[in-house]
Coordinates of C-alpha atoms in Angstrom, one line a residue:
X26 CA 36.4 -2.1 -1.2
X27 CA 38.4 -1.4 2.0
X28 CA 42.0 -0.4 1.5
X29 CA 44.6 -2.6 3.1
X30 CA 46.5 -1.3 6.0
X31 CA 50.1 -0.6 5.4
X32 CA 53.0 -0.5 7.9
X33 CA 56.6 0.4 7.5
X34 CA 59.3 -2.2 7.9
X35 CA 63.1 -2.1 7.4
X36 CA 62.5 -3.7 3.9
X37 CA 59.8 -1.1 3.0
X38 CA 56.0 -0.8 3.3
X39 CA 54.1 -4.1 3.9
X40 CA 50.6 -5.3 4.7
X41 CA 49.9 -5.0 8.4
X42 CA 48.2 -7.9 10.1
X43 CA 44.5 -7.4 10.7
X44 CA 44.5 -9.5 13.9
X45 CA 47.1 -10.8 16.3
X46 CA 47.3 -14.5 16.7
X47 CA 47.3 -15.6 20.3
X48 CA 49.6 -18.4 21.4
X49 CA 47.7 -21.6 22.4
X50 CA 47.0 -21.7 26.1
X51 CA 48.9 -24.4 28.0
X52 CA 47.0 -27.5 28.9
X53 CA 45.6 -27.4 32.4
X54 CA 46.5 -31.1 33.0
X55 CA 50.1 -31.1 34.4
X56 CA 50.7 -34.6 33.1
X57 CA 49.8 -33.6 29.5
X58 CA 52.3 -30.7 29.8
X59 CA 54.8 -33.1 31.2
X60 CA 54.7 -35.5 28.3
X61 CA 54.6 -32.7 25.7
X62 CA 58.3 -32.4 26.2
X63 CA 60.1 -34.1 23.3
X64 CA 61.6 -37.5 24.1
X65 CA 59.8 -38.0 27.5
X66 CA 57.3 -40.5 26.2
X67 CA 60.0 -42.7 24.6
X68 CA 62.3 -42.9 27.7
X69 CA 59.3 -43.4 30.0
X70 CA 58.0 -46.3 27.9
X71 CA 61.4 -48.0 28.0
X72 CA 61.8 -47.4 31.7
X73 CA 58.3 -48.7 32.4
X74 CA 59.1 -52.0 30.6
X75 CA 62.4 -52.3 32.5
X76 CA 60.8 -51.5 35.9
X77 CA 58.0 -54.0 35.7
X78 CA 60.4 -57.0 36.3
X79 CA 61.5 -55.4 39.6
X80 CA 58.3 -56.8 41.0
X81 CA 58.8 -60.1 39.3
X82 CA 62.4 -61.3 39.9
X83 CA 62.1 -61.9 43.6
X84 CA 58.8 -63.8 43.5
X85 CA 60.0 -65.7 40.4
X86 CA 63.1 -66.9 42.3
X87 CA 61.1 -68.0 45.3
X88 CA 58.6 -70.0 43.2
X89 CA 61.2 -71.8 41.1
X90 CA 63.6 -72.5 44.0
X91 CA 60.8 -73.8 46.2
X92 CA 59.5 -76.0 43.4
X93 CA 62.9 -77.5 42.7
X94 CA 64.3 -77.9 46.2
X95 CA 61.0 -78.1 48.2
X96 CA 62.1 -75.4 50.6
X97 CA 60.7 -72.0 51.1
X98 CA 63.3 -71.3 53.7
X99 CA 66.1 -71.8 51.1
X100 CA 64.2 -69.7 48.5
X101 CA 63.8 -66.9 51.0
X102 CA 67.5 -67.1 52.0
X103 CA 68.7 -66.9 48.4
X104 CA 66.5 -63.9 47.7
X105 CA 67.7 -62.2 50.9
X106 CA 71.3 -62.8 49.8
X107 CA 70.6 -61.0 46.5
X108 CA 69.1 -58.1 48.4
X109 CA 72.1 -57.9 50.7
X110 CA 74.5 -58.0 47.8
X111 CA 72.5 -55.4 45.9
X112 CA 72.7 -53.0 48.9
X113 CA 76.5 -53.0 48.4
X114 CA 76.7 -53.0 44.6
X115 CA 73.8 -50.8 43.4
X116 CA 75.1 -47.5 45.0
X117 CA 78.5 -48.3 43.3
X118 CA 76.7 -48.8 39.9
X119 CA 74.9 -45.5 40.5
X120 CA 78.2 -43.8 41.1
X121 CA 79.6 -45.1 37.9
X122 CA 76.4 -43.9 36.1
X123 CA 76.9 -40.4 37.5
X124 CA 80.6 -40.4 36.4
X125 CA 80.3 -42.0 32.9
X126 CA 76.6 -41.6 31.8
X127 CA 73.5 -43.8 31.9
X128 CA 73.8 -45.6 28.6
X129 CA 77.5 -46.4 29.0
X130 CA 77.1 -48.1 32.4
X131 CA 73.4 -49.2 32.6
X132 CA 73.4 -51.5 29.6
X133 CA 76.4 -53.7 30.5
X134 CA 75.4 -53.8 34.2
X135 CA 71.9 -54.9 33.2
X136 CA 73.2 -57.5 30.7
X137 CA 75.5 -59.0 33.4
X138 CA 72.6 -59.1 35.9
X139 CA 70.2 -60.7 33.4
X140 CA 73.0 -63.3 32.6
X141 CA 73.2 -64.1 36.3
X142 CA 69.5 -64.7 36.5
X143 CA 69.6 -67.1 33.6
X144 CA 72.6 -68.9 35.2
X145 CA 70.6 -69.1 38.4
X146 CA 67.7 -70.6 36.4
X147 CA 69.9 -73.3 35.0
X148 CA 71.3 -74.1 38.4
X149 CA 67.9 -74.5 39.8
X150 CA 66.7 -76.5 36.8
X151 CA 69.6 -78.9 37.2
X152 CA 69.3 -78.9 41.1
X153 CA 72.9 -77.7 41.5
X154 CA 74.4 -77.6 45.0
X155 CA 72.8 -75.0 47.2
X156 CA 76.0 -72.9 47.6
X157 CA 76.0 -72.2 43.8
X158 CA 72.6 -70.5 44.2
X159 CA 74.0 -68.1 46.8
X160 CA 77.1 -67.5 44.8
X161 CA 75.3 -66.7 41.5
X162 CA 72.8 -64.5 43.2
X163 CA 75.4 -62.5 45.1
X164 CA 77.9 -62.1 42.3
X165 CA 75.4 -60.9 39.7
X166 CA 73.4 -58.3 41.8
X167 CA 74.3 -55.4 39.4
X168 CA 70.8 -54.2 38.5
X169 CA 70.9 -50.5 37.8
X170 CA 68.3 -48.3 39.7
X171 CA 65.9 -47.8 36.8
X172 CA 63.6 -45.5 38.8
X173 CA 66.5 -43.4 39.9
X174 CA 67.8 -43.0 36.3
X175 CA 64.3 -41.9 35.2
X176 CA 64.0 -39.4 38.0
X177 CA 67.5 -38.0 37.1
X178 CA 66.2 -37.4 33.5
X179 CA 63.2 -35.5 34.8
X180 CA 65.5 -33.4 37.1
X181 CA 67.7 -32.5 34.1
X182 CA 64.8 -31.7 31.8
X183 CA 62.8 -29.7 34.4
X184 CA 65.6 -27.8 36.0
X185 CA 64.2 -24.5 37.3
X186 CA 60.6 -25.7 37.2
X187 CA 59.9 -27.1 40.7
X188 CA 56.1 -27.5 40.1
X189 CA 56.7 -29.7 37.0
X190 CA 59.4 -31.7 38.7
X191 CA 57.0 -32.4 41.6
X192 CA 54.5 -33.7 39.0
X193 CA 57.2 -35.9 37.4
X194 CA 58.2 -37.3 40.8
X195 CA 54.6 -38.1 41.6
X196 CA 54.2 -39.9 38.3
X197 CA 57.4 -41.9 38.9
X198 CA 56.1 -43.0 42.3
X199 CA 52.8 -44.0 40.8
X200 CA 54.7 -46.1 38.2
X201 CA 56.6 -47.8 41.1
X202 CA 53.3 -48.7 42.7
X203 CA 51.8 -49.9 39.4
X204 CA 54.8 -52.2 38.8
X205 CA 54.5 -53.6 42.4
X206 CA 50.9 -54.4 41.7
X207 CA 51.2 -55.9 38.3
X208 CA 54.6 -57.7 38.6
X209 CA 53.7 -60.3 41.2
X210 CA 50.3 -61.0 39.5
X211 CA 52.0 -61.6 36.2
X212 CA 54.7 -63.7 37.8
X213 CA 52.2 -66.0 39.5
X214 CA 50.2 -66.3 36.4
X215 CA 53.2 -67.3 34.3
X216 CA 54.7 -69.7 36.8
X217 CA 51.4 -71.5 37.4
X218 CA 50.1 -71.6 33.8
X219 CA 53.4 -72.6 32.2
X220 CA 56.3 -73.8 34.3
X221 CA 58.2 -72.5 37.5
X222 CA 61.0 -70.9 35.5
X223 CA 58.6 -68.9 33.1
X224 CA 58.5 -65.9 35.4
X225 CA 62.3 -65.5 35.4
X226 CA 62.5 -65.9 31.7
X227 CA 59.9 -63.3 30.9
X228 CA 61.2 -60.9 33.5
X229 CA 64.8 -61.2 32.1
X230 CA 63.5 -60.5 28.6
X231 CA 61.4 -57.5 29.6
X232 CA 64.2 -56.0 31.8
X233 CA 66.9 -56.2 29.2
X234 CA 64.7 -55.0 26.4
X235 CA 63.4 -52.1 28.5
X236 CA 66.9 -51.0 29.4
X237 CA 68.1 -51.1 25.8
X238 CA 65.0 -49.0 24.8
X239 CA 65.6 -46.6 27.7
X240 CA 69.3 -46.2 27.0
X241 CA 68.7 -45.6 23.3
X242 CA 66.9 -42.3 24.1
X243 CA 70.1 -40.2 24.2
X244 CA 68.4 -36.8 23.7
X245 CA 67.0 -36.8 27.2
X246 CA 70.0 -38.4 28.9
X247 CA 71.5 -36.0 31.5
X248 CA 75.0 -34.9 30.6
X249 CA 77.8 -36.0 32.9
X250 CA 78.2 -33.2 35.3
X251 CA 81.7 -32.1 36.4
X252 CA 82.5 -34.0 39.6
X253 CA 83.2 -31.5 42.2
X254 CA 83.1 -33.9 45.2
X255 CA 85.0 -37.1 45.6
X256 CA 83.1 -38.2 48.7
X257 CA 79.8 -39.9 49.2
X258 CA 76.5 -38.0 49.1
X259 CA 76.1 -39.2 52.7
X260 CA 78.3 -36.2 53.5
X261 CA 75.8 -33.7 52.2
X262 CA 74.2 -31.9 55.2
X263 CA 70.9 -33.6 56.2
X264 CA 71.4 -36.6 54.0
X265 CA 72.3 -39.1 56.7
X266 CA 69.2 -38.0 58.7
X267 CA 67.0 -38.3 55.7
X268 CA 68.2 -41.8 55.0
X269 CA 67.4 -42.8 58.6
X270 CA 63.9 -41.7 57.9
X271 CA 63.8 -43.8 54.7
X272 CA 65.1 -46.8 56.7
X273 CA 62.2 -46.5 59.2
X274 CA 59.7 -45.9 56.3
X275 CA 60.9 -49.1 54.6
X276 CA 60.1 -51.0 57.7
X277 CA 56.5 -50.0 57.3
X278 CA 56.2 -51.6 53.9
X279 CA 58.1 -54.8 54.8
X280 CA 56.1 -55.4 58.0
X281 CA 52.7 -54.6 56.4
X282 CA 53.4 -57.1 53.5
X283 CA 54.3 -60.0 55.8
X284 CA 51.6 -59.3 58.4
X285 CA 48.9 -59.0 55.8
X286 CA 49.9 -62.2 54.1
X287 CA 50.0 -64.1 57.4
X288 CA 46.6 -62.6 58.4
X289 CA 44.8 -63.5 55.2
X290 CA 46.7 -66.8 54.6
X291 CA 45.1 -67.8 51.4
X292 CA 44.7 -67.1 47.6
X293 CA 43.0 -63.7 48.4
X294 CA 46.2 -62.4 50.1
X295 CA 47.7 -61.1 46.8
X296 CA 44.7 -59.1 45.6
X297 CA 44.0 -57.7 49.1
X298 CA 47.6 -56.6 49.5
X299 CA 47.6 -55.1 46.0
X300 CA 45.0 -52.7 47.2
X301 CA 47.6 -50.9 49.3
X302 CA 49.6 -50.2 46.1
X303 CA 46.5 -49.2 44.3
X304 CA 45.7 -46.6 46.9
X305 CA 49.2 -45.3 46.7
X306 CA 49.1 -45.1 42.9
X307 CA 45.9 -43.1 42.9
X308 CA 47.1 -40.8 45.6
X309 CA 50.4 -40.3 43.8
X310 CA 48.7 -39.2 40.6
X311 CA 46.4 -36.8 42.6
X312 CA 49.3 -35.4 44.5
X313 CA 51.2 -34.7 41.3
X314 CA 48.3 -32.4 40.2
X315 CA 48.6 -30.4 43.4
X316 CA 50.3 -27.0 43.1
X317 CA 51.5 -27.1 46.7
X318 CA 53.5 -29.9 48.3
X319 CA 53.2 -31.0 51.9
X320 CA 56.2 -31.1 54.2
X321 CA 57.8 -34.4 55.1
X322 CA 56.6 -34.1 58.7
X323 CA 53.0 -33.7 57.6
X324 CA 53.2 -36.7 55.2
X325 CA 54.7 -38.9 57.9
X326 CA 52.1 -37.8 60.5
X327 CA 49.4 -38.6 58.0
X328 CA 51.0 -42.0 57.3
X329 CA 51.1 -42.8 61.0
X330 CA 47.4 -42.1 61.3
X331 CA 46.4 -44.0 58.2
X332 CA 48.5 -47.0 59.0
X333 CA 46.2 -47.5 62.0
X334 CA 43.4 -48.2 59.6
X335 CA 44.4 -51.8 58.8
X336 CA 44.9 -52.5 62.5
X337 CA 41.4 -51.3 63.3
X338 CA 40.0 -53.2 60.3
X339 CA 41.8 -56.4 61.2
X340 CA 40.4 -56.2 64.7
X341 CA 37.0 -56.7 63.2
X342 CA 38.0 -60.0 61.6
X343 CA 36.5 -59.0 58.3
X344 CA 38.5 -59.5 55.1
X345 CA 36.6 -56.7 53.3
X346 CA 37.3 -54.3 56.1
X347 CA 41.0 -55.2 55.9
X348 CA 41.0 -54.6 52.2
X349 CA 39.4 -51.2 52.6
X350 CA 41.9 -50.4 55.4
X351 CA 44.9 -51.3 53.2
X352 CA 43.5 -49.1 50.4
X353 CA 43.2 -46.1 52.7
X354 CA 46.6 -46.7 54.3
X355 CA 48.2 -46.9 50.9
X356 CA 47.1 -43.4 50.1
X357 CA 49.8 -42.0 52.4
X358 CA 52.6 -43.8 50.8
X359 CA 53.1 -42.0 47.5
X360 CA 52.9 -38.4 48.9
X361 CA 55.5 -39.4 51.5
X362 CA 57.8 -41.0 49.0
X363 CA 57.4 -38.1 46.5
X364 CA 58.3 -35.6 49.2
X365 CA 61.2 -37.6 50.4
X366 CA 62.7 -38.1 46.9
X367 CA 62.3 -34.4 46.3
X368 CA 64.4 -33.8 49.4
X369 CA 67.0 -36.2 48.1
X370 CA 67.2 -34.3 44.8
X371 CA 67.7 -31.0 46.6
X372 CA 70.3 -32.3 49.1
X373 CA 72.4 -34.2 46.6
X374 CA 75.0 -32.6 44.4
X375 CA 74.0 -32.7 40.7
X376 CA 77.1 -34.7 39.9
X377 CA 76.0 -37.4 42.3
X378 CA 72.2 -37.4 41.7
X379 CA 71.9 -41.1 40.7
X380 CA 74.0 -42.2 43.6
X381 CA 72.0 -40.1 46.1
X382 CA 68.7 -41.5 45.0
X383 CA 70.1 -45.0 44.9
X384 CA 71.2 -44.6 48.5
X385 CA 67.6 -43.7 49.4
X386 CA 66.3 -46.8 47.7
X387 CA 69.0 -48.9 49.5
X388 CA 67.8 -47.4 52.8
X389 CA 64.3 -48.4 51.9
X390 CA 65.3 -51.9 51.0
X391 CA 67.1 -52.2 54.3
X392 CA 64.0 -51.1 56.2
X393 CA 61.9 -53.5 54.2
X394 CA 64.1 -56.4 55.1
X395 CA 64.1 -55.4 58.8
X396 CA 60.3 -54.9 58.8
X397 CA 59.7 -58.2 57.1
X398 CA 61.8 -60.0 59.8
X399 CA 60.0 -58.2 62.7
X400 CA 56.6 -58.7 61.0
X401 CA 57.3 -62.4 60.6
X402 CA 58.2 -62.7 64.2
X403 CA 55.0 -60.8 65.3
X404 CA 52.9 -63.0 63.0
X405 CA 54.3 -66.2 64.6
X406 CA 54.0 -65.0 68.2
X407 CA 50.9 -62.8 68.0
X408 CA 48.8 -62.9 71.2
X409 CA 45.8 -61.9 69.1
X410 CA 45.3 -62.0 65.2
X411 CA 45.6 -58.3 64.6
X412 CA 48.7 -57.9 66.7
X413 CA 51.1 -57.8 63.8
X414 CA 49.5 -54.7 62.4
X415 CA 50.9 -52.7 65.3
X416 CA 54.4 -53.0 63.7
X417 CA 53.7 -50.7 60.7
X418 CA 52.1 -48.2 63.0
X419 CA 55.2 -48.2 65.3
X420 CA 57.5 -47.9 62.3
X421 CA 55.6 -44.9 60.9
X422 CA 55.7 -43.3 64.4
X423 CA 59.5 -43.9 64.5
X424 CA 60.0 -42.3 61.1
X425 CA 58.0 -39.3 62.2
X426 CA 60.0 -39.0 65.4
X427 CA 63.3 -39.2 63.5
X428 CA 62.1 -36.5 61.1
X429 CA 61.2 -34.2 64.0
X430 CA 64.3 -34.9 66.0
X431 CA 66.7 -34.4 63.2
X432 CA 64.9 -31.5 61.6
X433 CA 65.3 -33.0 58.2
X434 CA 63.4 -31.2 55.5
X435 CA 63.0 -28.0 57.5
X436 CA 65.5 -26.1 55.5
X437 CA 66.8 -27.9 52.4
X438 CA 68.3 -25.5 49.8
X439 CA 69.3 -27.0 46.5
X440 CA 72.9 -28.2 46.6
X441 CA 74.6 -26.9 43.4
X442 CA 78.1 -28.3 43.8

């Protein structure tokens, strides 16, 4: 019988281990490693539920207002008023979140916004005077930036691990695209199968429930950082230039949506347009697995080239070709947005991270509004059917030119203050 091996320890002789246990190798899938962090699944689930209605509220309002007042112009104007008010209020909400914490500010702000949507529903149902619709929409535009809060949590949890943070940002962008695909489809289904106000009711319930679930995950909430700067993140070096690039990038999305809808002009428009988001979602998940990230210039150059695909496809007059072109064009969206949001995180002081990312989203929304207006004009005055698809290509080229001219992203050290 073999004698056991003995070794000396501070407490006396003891049996020596006959083999050394090796730690389990980390999983090769970066997304599996990402969600192995305690608490990440819970806050992601809550944020996903809260983010889905972002693709529902606008379309729901258009459907129910147009049904009650028989005017798409009025519905579009009320929705635009809400976007304009949000551009002013959402950065302010984000600043309060940075100063006092996510749960303390996001929950009451979301509850007030949902209350406003319900009041708007009642006004529409009772066919109240038109001015009340604008007043309610503008005074209750206090929706917190749910995507920004989620990205702020990842930035806190993955501090010092840029590769994992890149994967997290790619996942968040894929979630954005998924919500923009599913939200409109769910809204149209609810409003057509039930009643025009059904989309707003379901979106309000999902949004408030998701925010409550998200805010309840206190273990992953970033602590309030000491505020070392009293000014706006706009003062951070390179931030204003980056926001100008985001503004031009938003024009790509706004113009493409309106132009594609006008070109298809039928029930197939929604599914065809959703392919652009599907391509972006797939590309975002693949980009998150990459160990190296491309520069913003490279991403914008690729976007400029790929945005020409729908133009070439539309010139053929084939709906299937246009669907394929939009799918390919969408593949440039997520990598560009992931890289851009990564720059925002590096340029913005940690004590103002939510505000910085919300400013980026506000710039995108401003670009979307401008692109929608220009795309609508091009659709109405097009000398040939595919003419409007020139607008997204021009907007992408403008974003690339601004990036090159300002040098944004060339040197972007992490701002610690």
